[in-house]
Coordinates of C-alpha atoms and ligand atoms in Angstrom, one line a residue:
X10 CA -0.2 -0.1 0.2
X11 CA 1.1 3.5 -0.7
X12 CA 0.9 5.9 1.6
X13 CA 2.0 9.6 1.5
X14 CA 2.4 12.3 4.3
X15 CA 1.5 15.9 3.0
X16 CA 0.6 19.4 4.8
X17 CA 2.1 22.7 5.1
X18 CA 5.8 23.2 6.4
X19 CA 6.3 22.5 10.2
X20 CA 2.9 20.5 10.6
X21 CA 4.4 17.1 11.6
X22 CA 5.0 15.3 8.2
X23 CA 8.2 13.9 9.0
X24 CA 7.3 13.4 13.1
X25 CA 4.1 11.5 11.7
X26 CA 5.2 9.7 8.9
X27 CA 8.3 8.5 10.9
X28 CA 6.1 7.2 13.7
X29 CA 3.8 5.6 11.2
X30 CA 7.0 3.6 9.8
X31 CA 8.1 2.4 13.3
X32 CA 4.9 1.8 14.0
X33 CA 3.9 -0.7 11.3
X34 CA 8.0 -2.2 11.5
X35 CA 7.6 -2.8 14.7
X36 CA 5.3 -5.3 14.8
X37 CA 7.1 -7.0 11.5
X38 CA 5.3 -5.5 8.7
X39 CA 7.3 -4.9 5.8
X40 CA 7.8 -1.3 5.1
X41 CA 9.7 1.2 2.8
X42 CA 10.3 4.7 4.0
X43 CA 10.5 7.2 1.5
X44 CA 12.4 10.5 1.9
X45 CA 11.1 12.8 -0.7
X46 CA 10.8 16.4 0.9
X47 CA 13.7 19.0 0.0
X48 CA 15.6 18.9 3.3
X49 CA 16.0 15.6 4.1
X50 CA 14.7 14.6 7.7
X51 CA 13.5 11.3 7.4
X52 CA 16.5 9.0 8.1
X53 CA 17.0 11.2 11.1
X54 CA 13.6 10.8 12.2
X55 CA 13.9 7.2 12.3
X56 CA 17.2 7.2 14.4
X57 CA 20.0 7.3 11.6
X58 CA 23.0 8.7 13.3
X59 CA 24.2 11.9 11.8
X60 CA 26.1 12.0 8.9
X61 CA 24.7 8.9 7.6
X62 CA 22.0 8.8 4.7
X63 CA 20.2 6.9 1.9
X64 CA 22.2 7.4 -1.4
X65 CA 20.4 10.0 -3.1
X66 CA 17.9 8.5 -6.3
X67 CA 18.2 11.6 -7.9
X68 CA 21.8 10.9 -8.8
X69 CA 21.0 7.9 -10.3
X70 CA 18.2 8.4 -12.5
X71 CA 19.5 7.4 -16.0
X72 CA 20.6 3.7 -14.4
X73 CA 17.2 3.5 -12.8
X74 CA 15.2 4.5 -16.0
X75 CA 17.8 2.0 -17.7
X76 CA 16.7 -0.9 -15.2
X77 CA 13.1 0.0 -15.5
X78 CA 12.4 0.5 -19.0
X79 CA 14.1 -3.2 -19.4
X80 CA 13.1 -3.9 -23.1
X81 CA 9.9 -2.4 -23.1
X82 CA 10.1 -1.5 -27.0
X83 CA 7.9 1.8 -26.8
X84 CA 10.9 3.1 -24.9
X85 CA 13.5 4.1 -27.1
X86 CA 16.0 5.2 -24.2
X87 CA 16.5 5.5 -20.8
X88 CA 16.9 9.4 -21.8
X89 CA 13.6 9.1 -23.3
X90 CA 12.0 8.0 -20.2
X91 CA 10.5 11.0 -18.4
X92 CA 9.4 10.6 -14.2
X93 CA 5.6 10.0 -16.0
X94 CA 6.5 7.4 -18.4
X95 CA 4.3 4.2 -17.4
X96 CA 5.0 0.6 -17.5
X97 CA 4.4 -1.4 -20.1
X98 CA 4.9 -5.1 -21.8
X99 CA 9.1 -5.7 -21.5
X100 CA 9.2 -2.9 -18.5
X101 CA 10.5 -4.2 -15.2
X102 CA 8.4 -4.3 -12.6
X103 CA 8.9 -3.7 -8.4
X104 CA 8.0 -5.7 -5.7
X105 CA 9.0 -4.4 -1.9
X106 CA 12.0 -5.3 -0.5
X107 CA 12.7 -7.2 -4.1
X108 CA 15.7 -7.8 -6.1
X109 CA 16.2 -4.6 -8.2
X110 CA 18.6 -1.7 -7.6
X111 CA 15.7 0.5 -5.8
X112 CA 15.9 -2.3 -2.9
X113 CA 19.3 -3.6 -3.3
X114 CA 21.4 -0.7 -4.3
X115 CA 19.8 2.6 -3.5
X116 CA 17.5 1.2 -0.1
X117 CA 19.7 1.6 3.1
X118 CA 18.4 -1.3 5.5
X119 CA 17.4 0.0 8.9
X120 CA 16.1 -3.1 10.5
X121 CA 14.7 -6.2 9.2
X122 CA 11.9 -5.8 6.9
X123 CA 12.6 -1.7 7.3
X124 CA 14.2 0.0 4.5
X125 CA 15.1 3.9 3.7
X126 CA 15.1 5.3 0.2
X127 CA 15.6 9.0 -0.4
X128 CA 15.3 11.6 -3.2
X129 CA 18.1 13.4 -2.2
X130 CA 18.1 17.0 -1.2
X131 CA 16.9 19.4 -4.1
X132 CA 15.6 23.0 -4.3
X133 CA 12.6 24.6 -5.9
X134 CA 14.2 24.5 -9.4
X135 CA 13.9 21.0 -8.8
X136 CA 10.0 20.9 -8.5
X137 CA 7.0 21.8 -11.0
X138 CA 6.3 20.3 -14.1
X139 CA 9.0 21.7 -16.6
X140 CA 11.9 19.1 -14.7
X141 CA 12.4 16.1 -16.3
X142 CA 15.3 15.4 -14.2
X143 CA 13.2 16.2 -11.1
X144 CA 14.3 14.5 -7.9
X145 CA 10.7 13.6 -7.1
X146 CA 10.8 12.0 -10.2
X147 CA 13.0 8.8 -9.0
X148 CA 9.9 8.4 -6.6
X149 CA 7.3 8.3 -9.5
X150 CA 8.9 6.1 -11.2
X151 CA 8.8 3.5 -8.3
X152 CA 5.9 4.0 -7.4
X153 CA 4.3 3.4 -10.7
X154 CA 6.5 0.6 -11.5
X155 CA 5.9 -1.0 -7.7
X156 CA 3.6 -3.8 -7.4
X157 CA 2.3 -3.8 -4.0
X158 CA 0.1 -6.0 -1.7
X159 CA -1.9 -5.6 1.4
X160 CA 0.3 -5.6 4.4
X161 CA 3.0 -4.0 2.5
X162 CA 3.9 -0.1 3.0
X163 CA 5.4 2.3 1.4
X164 CA 5.2 5.5 3.3
X165 CA 6.1 8.9 1.6
X166 CA 7.3 11.8 3.6
X167 CA 6.6 14.6 1.1
X168 CA 7.7 18.0 0.5
X169 CA 5.2 20.8 1.6
X170 CA 3.1 22.5 -1.1
X171 CA 1.4 21.7 -4.4
X172 CA 4.2 20.2 -6.5
X173 CA 2.6 16.4 -6.0
X174 CA -0.6 17.7 -7.8
X175 CA 1.5 18.9 -10.8
X176 CA 3.1 15.9 -11.9
X177 CA -0.1 13.6 -11.2
X178 CA 2.3 12.0 -8.1
X179 CA -1.0 12.4 -5.9
X180 CA -2.9 9.7 -7.8
X181 CA 0.1 7.3 -7.0
X182 CA -1.1 6.9 -3.3
X183 CA -4.1 4.5 -1.6
X184 CA -4.1 7.3 1.0
X185 CA -2.6 10.8 1.4
X186 CA -2.5 11.7 5.4
X187 CA -2.9 15.5 5.5
X188 CA -1.5 16.4 8.6
X189 CA -2.7 19.6 9.9
X190 CA -2.3 21.7 12.5
X191 CA -5.7 23.5 14.0
X192 CA -4.8 26.5 12.4
X193 CA -6.4 28.7 9.7
X194 CA -3.1 27.6 7.6
X195 CA -3.6 23.7 8.3
X196 CA -7.2 24.0 7.3
X197 CA -6.3 26.2 4.3
X198 CA -4.0 23.5 3.1
X199 CA -6.7 21.1 3.4
X200 CA -8.7 23.2 1.0
X201 CA -6.5 23.9 -1.7
X202 CA -5.6 19.7 -1.7
X203 CA -9.2 18.9 -1.7
X204 CA -9.7 21.3 -4.7
X205 CA -6.9 19.7 -6.8
X206 CA -7.6 16.3 -5.7
X207 CA -11.7 16.7 -6.9
X208 CA -11.7 15.5 -10.2
X209 CA -10.0 12.3 -8.9
X210 CA -10.6 9.4 -6.9
X211 CA -7.8 10.1 -4.2
X212 CA -8.1 9.7 -0.5
X213 CA -7.0 12.4 1.4
X214 CA -7.4 11.9 5.2
X215 CA -6.7 15.0 7.8
X216 CA -4.5 14.1 10.2
X217 CA -5.0 16.6 12.8
X218 CA -1.5 17.3 15.1
X219 CA -0.3 19.2 18.0
X220 CA -3.9 19.3 18.9
X221 CA -4.2 20.5 22.6
X222 CA -7.6 20.7 23.1
X223 CA -11.4 19.9 22.6
X224 CA -11.5 22.9 20.9
X225 CA -8.8 22.4 18.7
X226 CA -10.8 19.2 17.8
X227 CA -13.8 21.0 17.1
X228 CA -12.1 23.3 14.7
X229 CA -10.7 20.9 13.0
X230 CA -13.9 19.2 12.4
X231 CA -15.7 22.4 11.8
X232 CA -13.2 22.9 8.6
X233 CA -12.7 19.5 6.8
X234 CA -15.7 17.4 8.3
X235 CA -15.9 13.9 7.9
X236 CA -12.3 14.0 6.4
X237 CA -10.9 14.2 9.7
X238 CA -9.8 10.7 10.6
X239 CA -7.9 11.2 13.8
X240 CA -5.4 13.5 15.6
X241 CA -2.3 14.0 17.9
X242 CA -1.8 15.8 20.8
X243 CA 1.3 18.2 21.2
X244 CA 3.7 14.9 22.5
X245 CA 6.4 15.1 25.2
X246 CA 7.4 11.9 23.8
X247 CA 7.8 12.9 20.1
X248 CA 10.7 15.4 21.6
X249 CA 12.2 12.6 23.6
X250 CA 12.3 9.9 20.5
X251 CA 14.1 12.5 18.5
X252 CA 16.6 13.1 21.2
X253 CA 16.9 9.3 20.5
X254 CA 16.5 9.4 24.9
X255 CA 16.2 5.6 25.8
X256 CA 13.2 4.0 27.1
X257 CA 11.1 7.0 24.9
X258 CA 8.0 5.7 23.6
X259 CA 4.7 7.3 22.1
X260 CA 2.0 8.0 24.6
X261 CA -0.9 5.5 24.3
X262 CA -3.3 7.9 22.7
X263 CA -0.6 8.6 19.9
X264 CA -0.2 4.5 19.5
X265 CA -3.9 4.5 19.4
X266 CA -4.2 7.1 16.6
X267 CA -1.7 5.2 14.6
X268 CA -3.5 2.2 14.8
X269 CA -6.2 4.5 13.3
X270 CA -3.9 5.3 10.4
X271 CA -2.8 1.4 9.9
X272 CA -6.7 0.8 9.4
X273 CA -7.2 3.7 7.2
X274 CA -4.7 2.4 4.9
X275 CA -5.6 -1.4 5.1
X276 CA -9.3 -0.7 4.4
X277 CA -8.4 0.6 1.1
X278 CA -8.9 -1.8 -2.2
X279 CA -6.5 -1.2 -4.9
X280 CA -7.9 -0.7 -8.1
X281 CA -5.0 -1.6 -10.5
X282 CA -6.5 -0.5 -14.0
X283 CA -7.6 2.8 -12.6
X284 CA -3.9 3.2 -11.3
X285 CA -2.4 2.7 -14.9
X286 CA -5.1 4.9 -16.5
X287 CA -4.3 7.6 -14.3
X288 CA -0.6 7.3 -14.6
X289 CA -1.6 7.1 -18.7
X290 CA -3.6 10.4 -18.2
X291 CA -1.0 12.6 -16.5
X292 CA 1.7 11.1 -18.8
X293 CA -0.2 12.4 -22.2
X294 CA -0.7 15.7 -20.1
X295 CA 3.5 15.7 -19.7
X296 CA 4.2 14.8 -22.9
X297 CA 2.1 17.6 -24.5
X298 CA 3.1 20.0 -22.2
X299 CA 6.9 19.8 -22.4
X300 CA 7.9 16.1 -22.4
X301 CA 7.8 15.8 -25.9
X302 CA 9.7 19.0 -27.0
X303 CA 12.4 18.1 -24.3
X304 CA 12.9 14.8 -25.6
X305 CA 12.1 15.1 -29.4
X306 CA 9.7 12.1 -29.1
X307 CA 6.2 11.8 -29.2
X308 CA 5.5 10.3 -25.9
X309 CA 2.4 9.5 -25.9
X310 CA 3.8 6.2 -27.9
X311 CA 5.0 4.9 -24.8
X312 CA 1.6 4.3 -23.2
X313 CA 1.0 0.6 -24.0
X314 CA -2.8 0.0 -24.0
X315 CA -2.5 -3.6 -23.8
X316 CA -0.8 -3.6 -20.5
X317 CA -2.2 -4.5 -17.2
X318 CA -0.4 -5.0 -13.8
X319 CA -0.2 -8.5 -12.6
X320 CA -2.8 -8.7 -10.3
Ligands
LIG413 N1 2.7 15.7 17.7 C1 3.8 16.6 18.4 N2 4.4 16.6 19.5 C2 5.3 17.7 19.9 N3 6.0 18.0 18.9 C3 5.9 18.0 17.5 C4 4.7 17.0 17.1 N4 4.7 16.6 16.1 C5 5.6 17.6 15.3 N5 6.3 18.2 16.6 C6 7.4 19.2 15.8 O1 7.4 20.1 15.3 C7 8.3 20.4 14.3 C8 8.1 20.0 13.1 O2 7.8 18.9 12.9 P1 8.2 18.1 11.6 O3 9.8 18.4 11.0 O4 7.8 16.7 11.6 O5 7.3 18.7 10.4 P2 7.3 18.9 8.8 O6 5.8 19.0 8.3 O7 8.3 17.0 8.3 O8 8.4 19.9 8.5 P3 8.7 20.6 7.0 O9 7.8 20.9 6.3 O10 9.5 21.3 7.4 O11 9.6 19.4 6.4 C9 9.5 19.5 15.0 O12 10.3 20.2 15.8 C10 8.6 18.1 15.6 O13 9.4 17.5 16.8
LIG414 MG1 9.8 17.3 7.2

């Protein structure tokens, strides 16, 4: 299952995505954590010592594309593969923790069943539609080619802002958790995201964070209604866990909220044909708006109408 944590800067995406990752991995579930934020903090949040980081996927795009295209005749070269190029006959598909370069070369194993992928740090210039070597492109390609099943989790710590919506990356997730503080800014991001996602069947669930009291909950509920899934209080344990204090553990209420997140993910039913259809739609859009020009080919021809994901 593919899960993203989104929200405004400082809302708690890294904190909650990392807690969620630990929560799943702690009971032995297979998890790949993906740091796709401009500033890379997820490794540290997952307990990596300072100075140790997963290799930057964004620095290895040509090799990754070369691997993924396999012998797909519709993709003439790695250079002709853009971030939205969907898999087709001959493409190499990925399995969680499978024998492919994403998982064997670039993922950093944190503990059995848990590894970390990272885009590497990037700048605003790397974002947006006009960039076909974009760092988040590596994540988009990864998600597009990954055949995951129930009980397997990819948890992506996303960058704040709307880039996710420009490329179609937001349709790659089974669930998007929108981390929102009970503030005007927090809920305005919610409004913006639901507006973008309106025409797509994307599950956006609001996760309140740094909630102090019932009035905060009421505020969130008033502004996001039924989309409010659960919330986290302002937690002293978060700081203790961050500092790596021995014996630091999340409060019971936080653990219960993490269980709610897991349940929300586990309830989602995959629709692979739709997944592929939306990939094709955004690829078409990308091809027309910049990629055909950038590559000098008709990239819409990369879409393989006969292709289906193995069930
Ligand atoms: N529930 C919480 N209780 C206490 N502190 C929290 C909680 N959630 C987040 N924080 C603190 O708030 C700060 C911001 O959190 P975090 O880095 O997770 O946000 P972010 O959304 O990832 O930010 P950025 O947009 O900069 O990546 C951190 O110092 C973190 O420790
Ligand atoms: Mg962060």
